[in-house]
Short mmCIF file of N, CA and C in Angstrom, two decimals:
data_model
loop_
_atom_site.label_atom_id
_atom_site.label_comp_id
_atom_site.label_asym_id
_atom_site.label_seq_id
_atom_site.Cartn_x
_atom_site.Cartn_y
_atom_site.Cartn_z
N MET S 163 8.80 -21.64 -59.05
CA MET S 163 7.49 -21.68 -58.31
C MET S 163 7.58 -20.69 -57.03
N ASN S 164 6.76 -19.96 -56.96
CA ASN S 164 6.55 -19.08 -55.74
C ASN S 164 5.42 -19.61 -54.86
N VAL S 165 5.66 -19.82 -53.48
CA VAL S 165 4.78 -20.22 -52.42
C VAL S 165 4.48 -18.88 -51.73
N ASP S 166 3.23 -18.32 -51.98
CA ASP S 166 2.65 -17.29 -51.30
C ASP S 166 1.71 -17.70 -50.04
N ALA S 167 2.06 -17.29 -48.86
CA ALA S 167 1.12 -17.47 -47.73
C ALA S 167 -0.11 -16.60 -47.95
N THR S 168 0.21 -15.36 -48.10
CA THR S 168 -0.98 -14.51 -48.41
C THR S 168 -0.53 -13.38 -49.46
N ILE S 169 -1.47 -12.61 -49.81
CA ILE S 169 -1.14 -11.46 -50.86
C ILE S 169 -1.83 -10.13 -50.09
N VAL S 170 -0.75 -9.38 -49.81
CA VAL S 170 -1.17 -8.02 -49.04
C VAL S 170 -0.48 -6.92 -49.70
N GLY S 171 -1.06 -5.88 -49.87
CA GLY S 171 -0.30 -4.67 -50.48
C GLY S 171 0.32 -4.03 -49.41
N GLY S 172 1.32 -2.96 -49.65
CA GLY S 172 1.71 -2.04 -48.99
C GLY S 172 3.29 -2.16 -48.87
N ASP S 173 3.91 -0.91 -48.52
CA ASP S 173 5.41 -0.80 -48.66
C ASP S 173 6.04 -1.39 -47.39
N VAL S 174 7.07 -2.06 -47.48
CA VAL S 174 7.73 -2.77 -46.39
C VAL S 174 9.13 -2.33 -46.27
N ASP S 175 9.48 -1.90 -44.94
CA ASP S 175 10.86 -1.53 -44.55
C ASP S 175 11.68 -2.78 -44.28
N TRP S 176 12.30 -3.42 -44.96
CA TRP S 176 13.09 -4.54 -44.90
C TRP S 176 14.26 -4.32 -44.09
N ASP S 177 14.20 -4.62 -42.81
CA ASP S 177 15.16 -4.15 -41.82
C ASP S 177 16.05 -5.09 -41.19
N ASP S 178 15.87 -6.40 -41.38
CA ASP S 178 16.58 -7.42 -40.81
C ASP S 178 16.72 -8.71 -41.74
N TYR S 179 17.71 -9.46 -41.43
CA TYR S 179 18.00 -10.54 -42.21
C TYR S 179 18.74 -11.62 -41.43
N ASP S 180 18.53 -13.00 -41.73
CA ASP S 180 19.14 -13.93 -41.15
C ASP S 180 19.18 -15.32 -42.02
N SER S 181 20.03 -16.25 -41.55
CA SER S 181 19.85 -17.61 -42.35
C SER S 181 19.57 -18.50 -41.49
N LEU S 182 18.92 -19.71 -41.93
CA LEU S 182 18.43 -20.82 -41.00
C LEU S 182 18.83 -22.04 -41.71
N THR S 183 19.39 -23.02 -41.12
CA THR S 183 19.66 -24.30 -41.41
C THR S 183 18.50 -25.12 -40.99
N VAL S 184 17.92 -25.79 -42.09
CA VAL S 184 16.76 -26.73 -41.77
C VAL S 184 17.20 -28.13 -41.98
N SER S 185 17.08 -28.95 -40.86
CA SER S 185 17.42 -30.35 -40.84
C SER S 185 16.34 -31.23 -40.45
N THR S 186 16.48 -32.31 -39.60
CA THR S 186 15.48 -33.24 -39.35
C THR S 186 14.65 -32.94 -38.23
N ASP S 187 14.92 -31.79 -37.36
CA ASP S 187 14.15 -31.23 -36.18
C ASP S 187 13.35 -30.01 -36.90
N VAL S 188 12.12 -29.87 -36.48
CA VAL S 188 11.33 -28.64 -36.94
C VAL S 188 11.95 -27.45 -36.49
N VAL S 189 12.12 -26.30 -37.10
CA VAL S 189 12.74 -25.04 -36.59
C VAL S 189 11.59 -23.87 -36.97
N GLN S 190 11.93 -22.83 -36.46
CA GLN S 190 11.14 -21.46 -36.46
C GLN S 190 12.02 -20.56 -37.12
N VAL S 191 11.44 -19.46 -37.59
CA VAL S 191 12.21 -18.05 -37.99
C VAL S 191 12.85 -17.81 -36.68
N PRO S 192 14.20 -17.38 -36.79
CA PRO S 192 14.89 -17.02 -35.60
C PRO S 192 14.23 -16.04 -34.67
N ALA S 193 14.32 -16.08 -33.44
CA ALA S 193 13.58 -15.27 -32.44
C ALA S 193 13.60 -13.88 -32.66
N GLY S 194 14.73 -13.25 -33.19
CA GLY S 194 14.77 -11.82 -33.46
C GLY S 194 14.06 -11.38 -34.52
N LEU S 195 13.54 -12.30 -35.48
CA LEU S 195 12.67 -11.92 -36.54
C LEU S 195 11.15 -12.09 -36.44
N ARG S 196 10.68 -12.85 -35.33
CA ARG S 196 9.40 -13.19 -35.09
C ARG S 196 8.40 -12.22 -34.89
N ASP S 197 8.87 -10.92 -34.49
CA ASP S 197 7.99 -9.69 -34.15
C ASP S 197 7.58 -8.91 -35.56
N HIS S 198 8.27 -9.27 -36.55
CA HIS S 198 8.24 -8.64 -37.91
C HIS S 198 6.87 -8.92 -38.40
N GLU S 199 6.28 -8.07 -39.30
CA GLU S 199 4.99 -8.18 -39.99
C GLU S 199 5.20 -8.93 -41.45
N ARG S 200 6.44 -9.00 -41.95
CA ARG S 200 6.65 -9.50 -43.44
C ARG S 200 7.94 -10.41 -43.27
N ALA S 201 8.08 -11.43 -43.93
CA ALA S 201 9.12 -12.18 -44.16
C ALA S 201 9.31 -12.73 -45.60
N HIS S 202 10.39 -12.54 -46.16
CA HIS S 202 10.51 -13.11 -47.54
C HIS S 202 11.75 -14.08 -47.52
N ILE S 203 11.31 -15.26 -47.73
CA ILE S 203 12.26 -16.45 -47.53
C ILE S 203 12.68 -16.99 -48.66
N VAL S 204 13.84 -17.34 -48.92
CA VAL S 204 14.30 -17.95 -50.22
C VAL S 204 14.88 -19.50 -49.65
N VAL S 205 14.35 -20.58 -50.29
CA VAL S 205 14.85 -21.77 -50.13
C VAL S 205 16.17 -21.96 -51.03
N GLU S 206 17.41 -22.25 -50.41
CA GLU S 206 18.55 -22.25 -51.27
C GLU S 206 19.01 -23.75 -51.69
N SER S 207 18.80 -24.68 -50.95
CA SER S 207 19.68 -25.82 -51.24
C SER S 207 18.87 -27.17 -51.38
N ALA S 208 17.84 -27.31 -50.68
CA ALA S 208 17.16 -28.56 -50.71
C ALA S 208 15.62 -28.39 -50.39
N SER S 209 14.81 -29.23 -50.74
CA SER S 209 13.09 -29.07 -50.48
C SER S 209 13.03 -29.26 -49.08
N VAL S 210 11.93 -28.32 -48.67
CA VAL S 210 11.65 -28.40 -47.27
C VAL S 210 10.01 -28.45 -47.25
N ARG S 211 9.29 -28.59 -46.11
CA ARG S 211 7.77 -28.62 -45.85
C ARG S 211 7.74 -27.58 -44.69
N PHE S 212 6.59 -26.90 -44.83
CA PHE S 212 6.45 -25.73 -43.80
C PHE S 212 4.91 -25.52 -43.64
N ARG S 213 4.59 -25.12 -42.38
CA ARG S 213 3.27 -24.62 -42.00
C ARG S 213 3.51 -23.25 -41.37
N PHE S 214 2.28 -22.52 -41.47
CA PHE S 214 2.45 -21.17 -40.81
C PHE S 214 1.22 -20.89 -40.09
N ASP S 215 0.77 -22.10 -39.34
CA ASP S 215 -0.52 -22.09 -38.53
C ASP S 215 -0.11 -22.54 -37.13
N GLY S 216 1.15 -22.67 -36.91
CA GLY S 216 1.78 -23.05 -35.66
C GLY S 216 1.86 -24.55 -35.46
N GLY S 217 1.49 -25.33 -36.36
CA GLY S 217 1.45 -26.71 -36.26
C GLY S 217 2.74 -27.25 -36.82
N ASP S 218 3.15 -28.39 -36.52
CA ASP S 218 4.68 -28.89 -36.87
C ASP S 218 4.57 -29.71 -38.37
N PRO S 219 5.20 -29.37 -39.30
CA PRO S 219 5.16 -30.12 -40.49
C PRO S 219 6.02 -31.48 -40.27
N THR S 220 5.87 -32.33 -41.10
CA THR S 220 6.95 -33.47 -41.10
C THR S 220 7.39 -33.56 -42.51
N ALA S 221 8.30 -34.75 -42.63
CA ALA S 221 8.94 -34.98 -44.07
C ALA S 221 7.98 -35.15 -45.07
N THR S 222 6.82 -35.63 -44.62
CA THR S 222 5.75 -35.91 -45.72
C THR S 222 4.46 -34.96 -45.62
N ASP S 223 4.34 -34.23 -44.80
CA ASP S 223 3.10 -33.46 -44.50
C ASP S 223 3.46 -32.11 -44.20
N GLY S 224 2.85 -31.22 -44.91
CA GLY S 224 3.04 -29.63 -44.94
C GLY S 224 3.10 -29.14 -46.33
N ILE S 225 3.48 -27.85 -46.62
CA ILE S 225 3.51 -27.19 -47.99
C ILE S 225 4.88 -27.49 -48.38
N GLN S 226 5.06 -28.07 -49.57
CA GLN S 226 6.49 -28.23 -50.07
C GLN S 226 6.98 -26.83 -50.70
N ALA S 227 8.26 -26.73 -50.43
CA ALA S 227 8.89 -25.51 -51.20
C ALA S 227 10.26 -26.13 -51.48
N ASP S 228 10.71 -25.97 -52.74
CA ASP S 228 11.86 -26.58 -53.40
C ASP S 228 13.12 -25.45 -53.45
N ALA S 229 14.16 -25.91 -53.51
CA ALA S 229 15.47 -24.99 -53.86
C ALA S 229 15.00 -24.06 -54.95
N GLY S 230 15.28 -22.79 -54.69
CA GLY S 230 14.99 -21.73 -55.67
C GLY S 230 13.59 -21.10 -55.25
N ASP S 231 12.78 -21.82 -54.58
CA ASP S 231 11.38 -21.07 -54.26
C ASP S 231 11.46 -19.94 -53.23
N THR S 232 10.50 -19.18 -53.22
CA THR S 232 10.34 -18.07 -52.31
C THR S 232 9.05 -18.37 -51.47
N ILE S 233 9.10 -18.07 -50.13
CA ILE S 233 7.94 -18.22 -49.28
C ILE S 233 7.75 -16.73 -48.72
N GLU S 234 6.56 -16.15 -49.01
CA GLU S 234 6.24 -14.85 -48.51
C GLU S 234 5.27 -14.94 -47.22
N LEU S 235 5.64 -14.40 -46.12
CA LEU S 235 4.90 -14.31 -45.02
C LEU S 235 4.36 -13.10 -44.75
N GLU S 236 3.09 -12.80 -44.86
CA GLU S 236 2.55 -11.45 -44.78
C GLU S 236 1.68 -10.98 -43.68
N SER S 237 2.08 -11.61 -42.46
CA SER S 237 1.42 -11.03 -41.11
C SER S 237 2.53 -11.43 -40.08
N GLN S 238 2.24 -10.72 -38.89
CA GLN S 238 3.03 -10.97 -37.85
C GLN S 238 2.80 -12.59 -37.34
N PHE S 239 1.61 -12.89 -37.31
CA PHE S 239 1.14 -14.15 -36.85
C PHE S 239 1.81 -15.13 -37.91
N GLU S 240 1.78 -15.02 -39.12
CA GLU S 240 2.41 -15.99 -39.96
C GLU S 240 3.94 -16.19 -39.82
N VAL S 241 4.49 -15.02 -39.45
CA VAL S 241 6.03 -15.16 -39.11
C VAL S 241 6.14 -15.79 -37.84
N ALA S 242 5.40 -15.54 -36.88
CA ALA S 242 5.61 -16.17 -35.49
C ALA S 242 5.23 -17.63 -35.56
N LYS S 243 4.23 -17.92 -36.27
CA LYS S 243 3.95 -19.40 -36.48
C LYS S 243 4.39 -20.25 -37.33
N PHE S 244 5.45 -19.75 -38.17
CA PHE S 244 6.12 -20.46 -39.25
C PHE S 244 6.96 -21.59 -38.80
N ARG S 245 6.75 -22.71 -39.18
CA ARG S 245 7.67 -23.82 -38.88
C ARG S 245 8.14 -24.62 -40.04
N VAL S 246 9.26 -25.26 -40.06
CA VAL S 246 9.90 -25.62 -41.30
C VAL S 246 10.80 -26.96 -40.90
N ILE S 247 10.85 -27.94 -41.84
CA ILE S 247 11.54 -29.29 -41.65
C ILE S 247 12.06 -29.56 -43.00
N ARG S 248 13.26 -30.19 -43.10
CA ARG S 248 13.78 -30.62 -44.50
C ARG S 248 12.83 -31.87 -45.05
N LYS S 249 12.49 -31.95 -46.31
CA LYS S 249 11.79 -32.77 -46.85
C LYS S 249 12.52 -34.28 -47.05
N ASP S 250 13.60 -34.23 -47.57
CA ASP S 250 14.56 -35.34 -47.93
C ASP S 250 15.73 -35.58 -47.10
N GLY S 251 16.68 -36.26 -47.66
CA GLY S 251 17.78 -36.66 -46.81
C GLY S 251 18.95 -35.56 -46.67
N SER S 252 18.81 -34.34 -47.36
CA SER S 252 19.72 -33.28 -47.37
C SER S 252 19.15 -32.02 -46.52
N ASP S 253 20.07 -31.42 -45.65
CA ASP S 253 19.70 -30.13 -44.99
C ASP S 253 19.58 -29.15 -45.96
N SER S 254 18.66 -28.02 -45.58
CA SER S 254 18.60 -26.96 -46.56
C SER S 254 18.96 -25.60 -45.81
N THR S 255 19.06 -24.64 -46.49
CA THR S 255 19.33 -23.26 -45.96
C THR S 255 18.24 -22.28 -46.53
N LEU S 256 17.77 -21.61 -45.50
CA LEU S 256 16.79 -20.63 -45.80
C LEU S 256 17.47 -19.24 -45.88
N ARG S 257 17.19 -18.21 -46.60
CA ARG S 257 17.71 -16.92 -46.31
C ARG S 257 16.35 -15.95 -46.16
N ILE S 258 16.48 -15.20 -45.06
CA ILE S 258 15.21 -14.54 -44.65
C ILE S 258 15.46 -13.15 -44.48
N HIS S 259 14.71 -12.40 -45.12
CA HIS S 259 14.66 -10.90 -44.91
C HIS S 259 13.31 -10.72 -44.26
N ALA S 260 13.36 -9.86 -43.11
CA ALA S 260 12.22 -9.51 -42.41
C ALA S 260 11.93 -8.07 -42.42
N GLY S 261 10.79 -7.46 -42.24
CA GLY S 261 10.45 -6.17 -42.33
C GLY S 261 9.02 -5.85 -41.62
N MET S 262 8.67 -4.45 -41.69
CA MET S 262 7.75 -4.00 -41.05
C MET S 262 7.05 -3.08 -42.11
N LEU S 263 5.61 -3.06 -42.19
CA LEU S 263 4.71 -2.11 -43.10
C LEU S 263 5.17 -0.82 -42.64
N VAL S 264 5.34 0.23 -43.58
CA VAL S 264 5.56 1.37 -43.42
C VAL S 264 4.32 2.35 -44.08
#
């Protein structure tokens, strides 16, 4: 399943990458990626819940993404406002590529 925040065309220069561990505390995209216009996020190991409006998700509220899902953030606002927390008892790892429109 793919989880798309929005659908916007355009070429992207994917110029940055980071990993993020998701546990019982709400976390954001790492600070060095928050000024990017696009983020391609892969959920690697366990289900998470996220929001991209700046509000904090909980283990029971927010958009669910499972291991193997991708999350596409397609504006600087969405990247900066993205918040995520693990859904169940296991931590998850997110792999994040970030880029700018060219």
